[in-house]
Amino acid sequence: MDYSSWINTSLDLNINSHSVHEQVPKKEVENSFFSLEMKKSSVKEESSGAIVEELKRVSAENKKLTEMLTEMCENYNTLRSNLMEYMRKNPDKELSSSKKRKSESSNNNSNPMGVNGNSESSSTDEESCKKPKEEIKPKVSRVFARTEASDTSLIVKDGYQWRKYGQKVTRDNPSPRAYFKCSFAPSCPVKKKVQRSVDDQSVLVATYEGEHNHPHPSQMEVTTGTNRSMALASAPTVTLDWSKSKSTTDSKNVNPKIDSPQVPQILVEQMATSLTKDPNFRAALVAAISGKMLHNN
DNA sequence: CGGATTTGACCAGCGC
DNA sequence: GCGCTGGTCAAATCCG
């Protein structure tokens, strides 16, 4: 599957049926809100009208996202059941792979949302017997981040602090892969790998291993009222994390071991995170709320 | 000067 | 066993 298409869904869904989208470009939402603040009285009605339109557009976009999510989950489940069936018919072909690399690649490529590998034990007893070690595998997730194609740094701004400890050129991708450890290491075991997508050089693929055992650094800043975290979460970054087999484009990447019921929850959490980090979304939200308030006055 | 980054060397897993 | 590959180490270097 070519994820370069869905990565752009980062609120560029173009609910194009809404002409409003053209009239009120997203970037201007913020502006319209601020101008609203400054000259409330004079343009109040006009601006609030635009805001309501914008709110409609955002709602439609939201709805569209929900639909896409649902569809994607359905596709995933279909694919998953197909693969399960296939593997039942060919029990000895797939899972004979050995320890480290295979198991890791199965984690990376097919563990949608990076959800725990702990459903593995429920998938095939046979496998769990063979590879009990996977039970303690750290949680692996993928994050796709769009950057400037000209930006040569392999930095995914996720708010955490990372220390780079290595870089390699891998066989399947001409772009170097950078290895990072959480700067809180060794107390925090989280590692991440960042590499440009083969398909789209402007997309960084960050693979996270493990979970942080400390609070998100930017959370403190948020609570203290600075906007730093927004800057850190560089605007167009998409942090949706459906590791969804993506780049390698073959269906065999889909891992039958996924605990599918967890998918939507994780997705929702990540989408929520993504949305709250999106200045446009926040601006639209603020605008909508203030518009309502103005309307009521 | 201390912490972060770079980069070549090294190690271990895997396939043949 | 050997070569290939990905991941990590650690000395050198950079930078604030």
JSON list of C-alpha atoms in Angstrom, two decimals, chain A residues 64-287:
[
{"chain": "A", "resi": 64, "resn": "LYS", "atom": "CA", "xyz": [-14.54, 12.14, 6.60]},
{"chain": "A", "resi": 65, "resn": "LEU", "atom": "CA", "xyz": [-11.64, 11.11, 8.79]},
{"chain": "A", "resi": 66, "resn": "THR", "atom": "CA", "xyz": [-13.90, 8.91, 10.83]},
{"chain": "A", "resi": 67, "resn": "GLU", "atom": "CA", "xyz": [-15.19, 7.27, 7.69]},
{"chain": "A", "resi": 68, "resn": "MET", "atom": "CA", "xyz": [-11.71, 6.71, 6.41]},
{"chain": "A", "resi": 69, "resn": "LEU", "atom": "CA", "xyz": [-10.69, 5.26, 9.71]},
{"chain": "A", "resi": 70, "resn": "THR", "atom": "CA", "xyz": [-13.61, 2.92, 9.73]},
{"chain": "A", "resi": 71, "resn": "GLU", "atom": "CA", "xyz": [-12.93, 1.84, 6.22]},
{"chain": "A", "resi": 72, "resn": "MET", "atom": "CA", "xyz": [-9.30, 1.31, 6.98]},
{"chain": "A", "resi": 73, "resn": "CYS", "atom": "CA", "xyz": [-10.12, -0.80, 9.98]},
{"chain": "A", "resi": 74, "resn": "GLU", "atom": "CA", "xyz": [-12.47, -2.86, 7.92]},
{"chain": "A", "resi": 75, "resn": "ASN", "atom": "CA", "xyz": [-9.87, -3.35, 5.26]},
{"chain": "A", "resi": 76, "resn": "TYR", "atom": "CA", "xyz": [-7.38, -4.27, 7.85]},
{"chain": "A", "resi": 77, "resn": "ASN", "atom": "CA", "xyz": [-9.66, -6.81, 9.43]},
{"chain": "A", "resi": 78, "resn": "THR", "atom": "CA", "xyz": [-10.46, -8.31, 6.06]},
{"chain": "A", "resi": 79, "resn": "LEU", "atom": "CA", "xyz": [-6.82, -8.53, 5.21]},
{"chain": "A", "resi": 80, "resn": "ARG", "atom": "CA", "xyz": [-6.08, -9.99, 8.56]},
{"chain": "A", "resi": 81, "resn": "SER", "atom": "CA", "xyz": [-8.68, -12.70, 8.30]},
{"chain": "A", "resi": 82, "resn": "ASN", "atom": "CA", "xyz": [-7.51, -13.52, 4.79]},
{"chain": "A", "resi": 83, "resn": "LEU", "atom": "CA", "xyz": [-4.00, -13.88, 6.02]},
{"chain": "A", "resi": 84, "resn": "MET", "atom": "CA", "xyz": [-5.10, -15.97, 8.95]},
{"chain": "A", "resi": 85, "resn": "GLU", "atom": "CA", "xyz": [-6.88, -18.25, 6.59]},
{"chain": "A", "resi": 86, "resn": "TYR", "atom": "CA", "xyz": [-3.91, -18.42, 4.32]},
{"chain": "A", "resi": 87, "resn": "MET", "atom": "CA", "xyz": [-1.65, -19.27, 7.20]},
{"chain": "A", "resi": 88, "resn": "ARG", "atom": "CA", "xyz": [-3.96, -21.98, 8.36]},
{"chain": "A", "resi": 89, "resn": "LYS", "atom": "CA", "xyz": [-3.67, -23.51, 4.95]},
{"chain": "A", "resi": 90, "resn": "ASN", "atom": "CA", "xyz": [0.11, -23.07, 4.89]},
{"chain": "A", "resi": 91, "resn": "PRO", "atom": "CA", "xyz": [1.08, -23.50, 8.50]},
{"chain": "A", "resi": 92, "resn": "ASP", "atom": "CA", "xyz": [4.73, -24.25, 7.95]},
{"chain": "A", "resi": 93, "resn": "LYS", "atom": "CA", "xyz": [5.67, -21.61, 5.46]},
{"chain": "A", "resi": 94, "resn": "GLU", "atom": "CA", "xyz": [5.58, -18.35, 7.26]},
{"chain": "A", "resi": 95, "resn": "LEU", "atom": "CA", "xyz": [6.48, -18.70, 10.83]},
{"chain": "A", "resi": 96, "resn": "SER", "atom": "CA", "xyz": [9.54, -20.75, 10.65]},
{"chain": "A", "resi": 97, "resn": "SER", "atom": "CA", "xyz": [11.57, -17.62, 10.57]},
{"chain": "A", "resi": 98, "resn": "SER", "atom": "CA", "xyz": [14.13, -17.20, 13.18]},
{"chain": "A", "resi": 99, "resn": "LYS", "atom": "CA", "xyz": [14.76, -14.99, 16.04]},
{"chain": "A", "resi": 100, "resn": "LYS", "atom": "CA", "xyz": [15.90, -11.51, 15.91]},
{"chain": "A", "resi": 101, "resn": "ARG", "atom": "CA", "xyz": [15.55, -9.99, 12.53]},
{"chain": "A", "resi": 102, "resn": "LYS", "atom": "CA", "xyz": [12.52, -11.81, 11.36]},
{"chain": "A", "resi": 103, "resn": "SER", "atom": "CA", "xyz": [10.66, -11.23, 14.52]},
{"chain": "A", "resi": 104, "resn": "GLU", "atom": "CA", "xyz": [11.60, -7.64, 14.48]},
{"chain": "A", "resi": 105, "resn": "SER", "atom": "CA", "xyz": [10.58, -7.10, 10.95]},
{"chain": "A", "resi": 106, "resn": "SER", "atom": "CA", "xyz": [7.31, -8.73, 11.69]},
{"chain": "A", "resi": 107, "resn": "ASN", "atom": "CA", "xyz": [6.91, -6.27, 14.45]},
{"chain": "A", "resi": 108, "resn": "ASN", "atom": "CA", "xyz": [7.84, -3.35, 12.37]},
{"chain": "A", "resi": 109, "resn": "ASN", "atom": "CA", "xyz": [5.95, -4.12, 9.31]},
{"chain": "A", "resi": 110, "resn": "SER", "atom": "CA", "xyz": [2.84, -5.60, 10.51]},
{"chain": "A", "resi": 111, "resn": "ASN", "atom": "CA", "xyz": [2.05, -4.49, 13.93]},
{"chain": "A", "resi": 112, "resn": "PRO", "atom": "CA", "xyz": [-0.44, -1.83, 13.18]},
{"chain": "A", "resi": 113, "resn": "MET", "atom": "CA", "xyz": [-0.38, 1.08, 15.52]},
{"chain": "A", "resi": 114, "resn": "GLY", "atom": "CA", "xyz": [2.59, -0.47, 17.13]},
{"chain": "A", "resi": 115, "resn": "VAL", "atom": "CA", "xyz": [0.29, -2.17, 19.42]},
{"chain": "A", "resi": 116, "resn": "ASN", "atom": "CA", "xyz": [1.78, -4.60, 21.76]},
{"chain": "A", "resi": 117, "resn": "GLY", "atom": "CA", "xyz": [3.04, -7.83, 20.62]},
{"chain": "A", "resi": 118, "resn": "ASN", "atom": "CA", "xyz": [1.36, -9.39, 23.54]},
{"chain": "A", "resi": 119, "resn": "SER", "atom": "CA", "xyz": [-1.55, -10.64, 21.60]},
{"chain": "A", "resi": 120, "resn": "GLU", "atom": "CA", "xyz": [0.86, -12.90, 19.92]},
{"chain": "A", "resi": 121, "resn": "SER", "atom": "CA", "xyz": [0.39, -15.62, 22.40]},
{"chain": "A", "resi": 122, "resn": "SER", "atom": "CA", "xyz": [-3.25, -15.79, 21.57]},
{"chain": "A", "resi": 123, "resn": "SER", "atom": "CA", "xyz": [-2.66, -16.13, 17.89]},
{"chain": "A", "resi": 124, "resn": "THR", "atom": "CA", "xyz": [-0.74, -19.30, 17.51]},
{"chain": "A", "resi": 125, "resn": "ASP", "atom": "CA", "xyz": [0.26, -21.43, 20.40]},
{"chain": "A", "resi": 126, "resn": "GLU", "atom": "CA", "xyz": [2.74, -23.09, 18.23]},
{"chain": "A", "resi": 127, "resn": "GLU", "atom": "CA", "xyz": [4.51, -19.86, 17.65]},
{"chain": "A", "resi": 128, "resn": "SER", "atom": "CA", "xyz": [4.48, -18.78, 21.21]},
{"chain": "A", "resi": 129, "resn": "CYS", "atom": "CA", "xyz": [6.15, -22.00, 22.08]},
{"chain": "A", "resi": 130, "resn": "LYS", "atom": "CA", "xyz": [8.79, -21.46, 19.53]},
{"chain": "A", "resi": 131, "resn": "LYS", "atom": "CA", "xyz": [9.48, -17.89, 20.39]},
{"chain": "A", "resi": 132, "resn": "PRO", "atom": "CA", "xyz": [8.65, -17.19, 23.97]},
{"chain": "A", "resi": 133, "resn": "LYS", "atom": "CA", "xyz": [11.06, -14.31, 23.98]},
{"chain": "A", "resi": 134, "resn": "GLU", "atom": "CA", "xyz": [8.77, -12.23, 21.88]},
{"chain": "A", "resi": 135, "resn": "GLU", "atom": "CA", "xyz": [6.53, -11.87, 24.86]},
{"chain": "A", "resi": 136, "resn": "ILE", "atom": "CA", "xyz": [8.94, -9.38, 26.29]},
{"chain": "A", "resi": 137, "resn": "LYS", "atom": "CA", "xyz": [9.61, -7.56, 23.11]},
{"chain": "A", "resi": 138, "resn": "PRO", "atom": "CA", "xyz": [9.30, -3.85, 23.56]},
{"chain": "A", "resi": 139, "resn": "LYS", "atom": "CA", "xyz": [6.37, -2.11, 22.07]},
{"chain": "A", "resi": 140, "resn": "VAL", "atom": "CA", "xyz": [7.14, -1.08, 18.52]},
{"chain": "A", "resi": 141, "resn": "SER", "atom": "CA", "xyz": [5.36, 1.62, 16.67]},
{"chain": "A", "resi": 142, "resn": "ARG", "atom": "CA", "xyz": [5.81, 3.62, 13.53]},
{"chain": "A", "resi": 143, "resn": "VAL", "atom": "CA", "xyz": [5.32, 7.24, 12.92]},
{"chain": "A", "resi": 144, "resn": "PHE", "atom": "CA", "xyz": [5.35, 8.97, 9.59]},
{"chain": "A", "resi": 145, "resn": "ALA", "atom": "CA", "xyz": [6.40, 12.56, 9.49]},
{"chain": "A", "resi": 146, "resn": "ARG", "atom": "CA", "xyz": [6.36, 14.80, 6.51]},
{"chain": "A", "resi": 147, "resn": "THR", "atom": "CA", "xyz": [9.27, 17.16, 6.20]},
{"chain": "A", "resi": 148, "resn": "GLU", "atom": "CA", "xyz": [10.77, 19.37, 3.60]},
{"chain": "A", "resi": 149, "resn": "ALA", "atom": "CA", "xyz": [12.38, 17.18, 1.00]},
{"chain": "A", "resi": 150, "resn": "SER", "atom": "CA", "xyz": [15.37, 19.47, 1.15]},
{"chain": "A", "resi": 151, "resn": "ASP", "atom": "CA", "xyz": [15.70, 18.99, 4.84]},
{"chain": "A", "resi": 152, "resn": "THR", "atom": "CA", "xyz": [18.51, 16.51, 5.18]},
{"chain": "A", "resi": 153, "resn": "SER", "atom": "CA", "xyz": [18.31, 16.09, 8.90]},
{"chain": "A", "resi": 154, "resn": "LEU", "atom": "CA", "xyz": [16.66, 12.95, 10.14]},
{"chain": "A", "resi": 155, "resn": "ILE", "atom": "CA", "xyz": [14.87, 14.66, 12.93]},
{"chain": "A", "resi": 156, "resn": "VAL", "atom": "CA", "xyz": [11.33, 13.82, 13.85]},
{"chain": "A", "resi": 157, "resn": "LYS", "atom": "CA", "xyz": [10.10, 16.41, 16.27]},
{"chain": "A", "resi": 158, "resn": "ASP", "atom": "CA", "xyz": [8.02, 14.45, 18.69]},
{"chain": "A", "resi": 159, "resn": "GLY", "atom": "CA", "xyz": [8.73, 16.50, 21.75]},
{"chain": "A", "resi": 160, "resn": "TYR", "atom": "CA", "xyz": [11.08, 14.02, 23.32]},
{"chain": "A", "resi": 161, "resn": "GLN", "atom": "CA", "xyz": [14.78, 14.52, 23.50]},
{"chain": "A", "resi": 162, "resn": "TRP", "atom": "CA", "xyz": [16.89, 12.02, 21.67]},
{"chain": "A", "resi": 163, "resn": "ARG", "atom": "CA", "xyz": [20.56, 11.26, 21.50]},
{"chain": "A", "resi": 164, "resn": "LYS", "atom": "CA", "xyz": [21.82, 9.95, 18.22]},
{"chain": "A", "resi": 165, "resn": "TYR", "atom": "CA", "xyz": [24.11, 6.99, 18.59]},
{"chain": "A", "resi": 166, "resn": "GLY", "atom": "CA", "xyz": [24.49, 5.68, 15.11]},
{"chain": "A", "resi": 167, "resn": "GLN", "atom": "CA", "xyz": [23.70, 5.96, 11.46]},
{"chain": "A", "resi": 168, "resn": "LYS", "atom": "CA", "xyz": [23.67, 3.34, 8.77]},
{"chain": "A", "resi": 169, "resn": "VAL", "atom": "CA", "xyz": [22.87, 2.99, 5.14]},
{"chain": "A", "resi": 170, "resn": "THR", "atom": "CA", "xyz": [20.64, 0.02, 4.74]},
{"chain": "A", "resi": 171, "resn": "ARG", "atom": "CA", "xyz": [20.26, -2.19, 1.78]},
{"chain": "A", "resi": 172, "resn": "ASP", "atom": "CA", "xyz": [16.66, -1.55, 0.91]},
{"chain": "A", "resi": 173, "resn": "ASN", "atom": "CA", "xyz": [16.85, 2.19, 1.17]},
{"chain": "A", "resi": 174, "resn": "PRO", "atom": "CA", "xyz": [19.51, 4.55, -0.17]},
{"chain": "A", "resi": 175, "resn": "SER", "atom": "CA", "xyz": [18.76, 7.02, 2.57]},
{"chain": "A", "resi": 176, "resn": "PRO", "atom": "CA", "xyz": [20.72, 6.57, 5.76]},
{"chain": "A", "resi": 177, "resn": "ARG", "atom": "CA", "xyz": [18.94, 5.33, 8.84]},
{"chain": "A", "resi": 178, "resn": "ALA", "atom": "CA", "xyz": [19.62, 7.16, 12.05]},
{"chain": "A", "resi": 179, "resn": "TYR", "atom": "CA", "xyz": [19.51, 5.50, 15.45]},
{"chain": "A", "resi": 180, "resn": "PHE", "atom": "CA", "xyz": [18.43, 7.43, 18.51]},
{"chain": "A", "resi": 181, "resn": "LYS", "atom": "CA", "xyz": [18.13, 6.69, 22.18]},
{"chain": "A", "resi": 182, "resn": "CYS", "atom": "CA", "xyz": [15.98, 8.65, 24.53]},
{"chain": "A", "resi": 183, "resn": "SER", "atom": "CA", "xyz": [18.14, 11.21, 26.26]},
{"chain": "A", "resi": 184, "resn": "PHE", "atom": "CA", "xyz": [16.81, 9.85, 29.53]},
{"chain": "A", "resi": 185, "resn": "ALA", "atom": "CA", "xyz": [18.58, 6.58, 28.82]},
{"chain": "A", "resi": 186, "resn": "PRO", "atom": "CA", "xyz": [19.49, 4.30, 30.44]},
{"chain": "A", "resi": 187, "resn": "SER", "atom": "CA", "xyz": [16.60, 4.88, 32.76]},
{"chain": "A", "resi": 188, "resn": "CYS", "atom": "CA", "xyz": [14.36, 5.20, 29.72]},
{"chain": "A", "resi": 189, "resn": "PRO", "atom": "CA", "xyz": [14.86, 2.30, 27.32]},
{"chain": "A", "resi": 190, "resn": "VAL", "atom": "CA", "xyz": [13.12, 3.82, 24.34]},
{"chain": "A", "resi": 191, "resn": "LYS", "atom": "CA", "xyz": [14.91, 3.82, 21.03]},
{"chain": "A", "resi": 192, "resn": "LYS", "atom": "CA", "xyz": [13.92, 5.08, 17.66]},
{"chain": "A", "resi": 193, "resn": "LYS", "atom": "CA", "xyz": [15.08, 4.66, 14.12]},
{"chain": "A", "resi": 194, "resn": "VAL", "atom": "CA", "xyz": [14.48, 7.34, 11.55]},
{"chain": "A", "resi": 195, "resn": "GLN", "atom": "CA", "xyz": [14.77, 6.87, 7.84]},
{"chain": "A", "resi": 196, "resn": "ARG", "atom": "CA", "xyz": [13.42, 8.55, 4.80]},
{"chain": "A", "resi": 197, "resn": "SER", "atom": "CA", "xyz": [10.77, 6.73, 2.90]},
{"chain": "A", "resi": 198, "resn": "VAL", "atom": "CA", "xyz": [11.89, 5.07, -0.26]},
{"chain": "A", "resi": 199, "resn": "ASP", "atom": "CA", "xyz": [8.77, 6.20, -2.03]},
{"chain": "A", "resi": 200, "resn": "ASP", "atom": "CA", "xyz": [8.68, 9.75, -0.84]},
{"chain": "A", "resi": 201, "resn": "GLN", "atom": "CA", "xyz": [11.84, 11.45, 0.26]},
{"chain": "A", "resi": 202, "resn": "SER", "atom": "CA", "xyz": [9.89, 14.07, 2.06]},
{"chain": "A", "resi": 203, "resn": "VAL", "atom": "CA", "xyz": [8.49, 11.51, 4.45]},
{"chain": "A", "resi": 204, "resn": "LEU", "atom": "CA", "xyz": [10.43, 10.38, 7.46]},
{"chain": "A", "resi": 205, "resn": "VAL", "atom": "CA", "xyz": [9.60, 7.03, 8.92]},
{"chain": "A", "resi": 206, "resn": "ALA", "atom": "CA", "xyz": [10.34, 6.83, 12.62]},
{"chain": "A", "resi": 207, "resn": "THR", "atom": "CA", "xyz": [10.20, 3.47, 14.30]},
{"chain": "A", "resi": 208, "resn": "TYR", "atom": "CA", "xyz": [9.87, 3.61, 18.06]},
{"chain": "A", "resi": 209, "resn": "GLU", "atom": "CA", "xyz": [10.81, 0.72, 20.30]},
{"chain": "A", "resi": 210, "resn": "GLY", "atom": "CA", "xyz": [9.61, 0.63, 23.84]},
{"chain": "A", "resi": 211, "resn": "GLU", "atom": "CA", "xyz": [7.71, 3.11, 25.89]},
{"chain": "A", "resi": 212, "resn": "HIS", "atom": "CA", "xyz": [8.91, 6.16, 27.73]},
{"chain": "A", "resi": 213, "resn": "ASN", "atom": "CA", "xyz": [8.87, 5.75, 31.46]},
{"chain": "A", "resi": 214, "resn": "HIS", "atom": "CA", "xyz": [8.89, 9.48, 32.06]},
{"chain": "A", "resi": 215, "resn": "PRO", "atom": "CA", "xyz": [6.51, 12.29, 31.21]},
{"chain": "A", "resi": 216, "resn": "HIS", "atom": "CA", "xyz": [6.51, 13.94, 27.83]},
{"chain": "A", "resi": 217, "resn": "PRO", "atom": "CA", "xyz": [8.92, 16.89, 28.18]},
{"chain": "A", "resi": 218, "resn": "SER", "atom": "CA", "xyz": [6.64, 19.24, 26.33]},
{"chain": "A", "resi": 219, "resn": "GLN", "atom": "CA", "xyz": [3.78, 18.59, 28.69]},
{"chain": "A", "resi": 220, "resn": "MET", "atom": "CA", "xyz": [5.42, 20.70, 31.28]},
{"chain": "A", "resi": 221, "resn": "GLU", "atom": "CA", "xyz": [5.77, 23.49, 28.82]},
{"chain": "A", "resi": 222, "resn": "VAL", "atom": "CA", "xyz": [2.17, 23.25, 27.85]},
{"chain": "A", "resi": 223, "resn": "THR", "atom": "CA", "xyz": [1.04, 23.52, 31.40]},
{"chain": "A", "resi": 224, "resn": "THR", "atom": "CA", "xyz": [3.26, 26.49, 31.95]},
{"chain": "A", "resi": 225, "resn": "GLY", "atom": "CA", "xyz": [1.60, 28.19, 29.08]},
{"chain": "A", "resi": 226, "resn": "THR", "atom": "CA", "xyz": [4.32, 28.30, 26.49]},
{"chain": "A", "resi": 227, "resn": "ASN", "atom": "CA", "xyz": [3.72, 27.34, 22.93]},
{"chain": "A", "resi": 228, "resn": "ARG", "atom": "CA", "xyz": [6.95, 25.55, 22.58]},
{"chain": "A", "resi": 229, "resn": "SER", "atom": "CA", "xyz": [5.41, 22.17, 22.20]},
{"chain": "A", "resi": 230, "resn": "MET", "atom": "CA", "xyz": [3.57, 23.30, 19.16]},
{"chain": "A", "resi": 231, "resn": "ALA", "atom": "CA", "xyz": [6.76, 24.41, 17.61]},
{"chain": "A", "resi": 232, "resn": "LEU", "atom": "CA", "xyz": [8.29, 21.11, 18.46]},
{"chain": "A", "resi": 233, "resn": "ALA", "atom": "CA", "xyz": [5.49, 19.31, 16.79]},
{"chain": "A", "resi": 234, "resn": "SER", "atom": "CA", "xyz": [6.20, 21.03, 13.53]},
{"chain": "A", "resi": 235, "resn": "ALA", "atom": "CA", "xyz": [2.96, 21.69, 11.85]},
{"chain": "A", "resi": 236, "resn": "PRO", "atom": "CA", "xyz": [2.60, 19.30, 8.97]},
{"chain": "A", "resi": 237, "resn": "THR", "atom": "CA", "xyz": [3.87, 16.38, 10.95]},
{"chain": "A", "resi": 238, "resn": "VAL", "atom": "CA", "xyz": [1.59, 13.43, 10.80]},
{"chain": "A", "resi": 239, "resn": "THR", "atom": "CA", "xyz": [1.88, 11.29, 13.84]},
{"chain": "A", "resi": 240, "resn": "LEU", "atom": "CA", "xyz": [-0.68, 8.76, 12.90]},
{"chain": "A", "resi": 241, "resn": "ASP", "atom": "CA", "xyz": [0.87, 5.54, 13.64]},
{"chain": "A", "resi": 242, "resn": "TRP", "atom": "CA", "xyz": [-0.61, 2.76, 11.69]},
{"chain": "A", "resi": 243, "resn": "SER", "atom": "CA", "xyz": [2.42, 0.80, 10.97]},
{"chain": "A", "resi": 244, "resn": "LYS", "atom": "CA", "xyz": [0.14, -0.88, 8.58]},
{"chain": "A", "resi": 245, "resn": "SER", "atom": "CA", "xyz": [2.47, -2.77, 6.39]},
{"chain": "A", "resi": 246, "resn": "LYS", "atom": "CA", "xyz": [3.03, 0.38, 4.43]},
{"chain": "A", "resi": 247, "resn": "SER", "atom": "CA", "xyz": [6.20, 0.80, 2.53]},
{"chain": "A", "resi": 248, "resn": "THR", "atom": "CA", "xyz": [7.07, -2.65, 1.47]},
{"chain": "A", "resi": 249, "resn": "THR", "atom": "CA", "xyz": [3.72, -2.82, -0.18]},
{"chain": "A", "resi": 250, "resn": "ASP", "atom": "CA", "xyz": [3.12, -6.47, 0.17]},
{"chain": "A", "resi": 251, "resn": "SER", "atom": "CA", "xyz": [0.20, -7.88, 1.91]},
{"chain": "A", "resi": 252, "resn": "LYS", "atom": "CA", "xyz": [2.25, -10.49, 3.64]},
{"chain": "A", "resi": 253, "resn": "ASN", "atom": "CA", "xyz": [3.36, -7.84, 6.00]},
{"chain": "A", "resi": 254, "resn": "VAL", "atom": "CA", "xyz": [0.11, -7.92, 7.75]},
{"chain": "A", "resi": 255, "resn": "ASN", "atom": "CA", "xyz": [0.57, -9.59, 11.01]},
{"chain": "A", "resi": 256, "resn": "PRO", "atom": "CA", "xyz": [-2.14, -11.98, 12.02]},
{"chain": "A", "resi": 257, "resn": "LYS", "atom": "CA", "xyz": [-1.13, -11.59, 15.59]},
{"chain": "A", "resi": 258, "resn": "ILE", "atom": "CA", "xyz": [-2.61, -8.19, 16.03]},
{"chain": "A", "resi": 259, "resn": "ASP", "atom": "CA", "xyz": [-5.23, -7.68, 18.56]},
{"chain": "A", "resi": 260, "resn": "SER", "atom": "CA", "xyz": [-7.54, -5.85, 16.26]},
{"chain": "A", "resi": 261, "resn": "PRO", "atom": "CA", "xyz": [-9.95, -4.43, 18.85]},
{"chain": "A", "resi": 262, "resn": "GLN", "atom": "CA", "xyz": [-7.15, -2.24, 20.05]},
{"chain": "A", "resi": 263, "resn": "VAL", "atom": "CA", "xyz": [-6.61, -0.65, 16.74]},
{"chain": "A", "resi": 264, "resn": "PRO", "atom": "CA", "xyz": [-9.34, 1.95, 16.81]},
{"chain": "A", "resi": 265, "resn": "GLN", "atom": "CA", "xyz": [-8.53, 2.98, 20.34]},
{"chain": "A", "resi": 266, "resn": "ILE", "atom": "CA", "xyz": [-4.90, 3.56, 19.58]},
{"chain": "A", "resi": 267, "resn": "LEU", "atom": "CA", "xyz": [-5.79, 5.30, 16.39]},
{"chain": "A", "resi": 268, "resn": "VAL", "atom": "CA", "xyz": [-8.19, 7.57, 18.15]},
{"chain": "A", "resi": 269, "resn": "GLU", "atom": "CA", "xyz": [-5.61, 8.43, 20.75]},
{"chain": "A", "resi": 270, "resn": "GLN", "atom": "CA", "xyz": [-3.03, 9.20, 18.17]},
{"chain": "A", "resi": 271, "resn": "MET", "atom": "CA", "xyz": [-5.37, 11.16, 16.02]},
{"chain": "A", "resi": 272, "resn": "ALA", "atom": "CA", "xyz": [-6.38, 13.14, 19.04]},
{"chain": "A", "resi": 273, "resn": "THR", "atom": "CA", "xyz": [-2.76, 13.82, 19.79]},
{"chain": "A", "resi": 274, "resn": "SER", "atom": "CA", "xyz": [-2.16, 14.77, 16.22]},
{"chain": "A", "resi": 275, "resn": "LEU", "atom": "CA", "xyz": [-5.12, 17.08, 16.15]},
{"chain": "A", "resi": 276, "resn": "THR", "atom": "CA", "xyz": [-4.30, 18.81, 19.38]},
{"chain": "A", "resi": 277, "resn": "LYS", "atom": "CA", "xyz": [-0.86, 19.49, 18.05]},
{"chain": "A", "resi": 278, "resn": "ASP", "atom": "CA", "xyz": [-2.20, 20.96, 14.87]},
{"chain": "A", "resi": 279, "resn": "PRO", "atom": "CA", "xyz": [-2.23, 24.74, 15.11]},
{"chain": "A", "resi": 280, "resn": "ASN", "atom": "CA", "xyz": [-4.86, 24.96, 12.42]},
{"chain": "A", "resi": 281, "resn": "PHE", "atom": "CA", "xyz": [-7.12, 22.67, 14.30]},
{"chain": "A", "resi": 282, "resn": "ARG", "atom": "CA", "xyz": [-6.62, 24.55, 17.52]},
{"chain": "A", "resi": 283, "resn": "ALA", "atom": "CA", "xyz": [-7.21, 27.84, 15.80]},
{"chain": "A", "resi": 284, "resn": "ALA", "atom": "CA", "xyz": [-10.36, 26.52, 14.22]},
{"chain": "A", "resi": 285, "resn": "LEU", "atom": "CA", "xyz": [-11.51, 25.21, 17.56]},
{"chain": "A", "resi": 286, "resn": "VAL", "atom": "CA", "xyz": [-10.85, 28.47, 19.31]},
{"chain": "A", "resi": 287, "resn": "ALA", "atom": "CA", "xyz": [-12.52, 30.34, 16.51]}
]
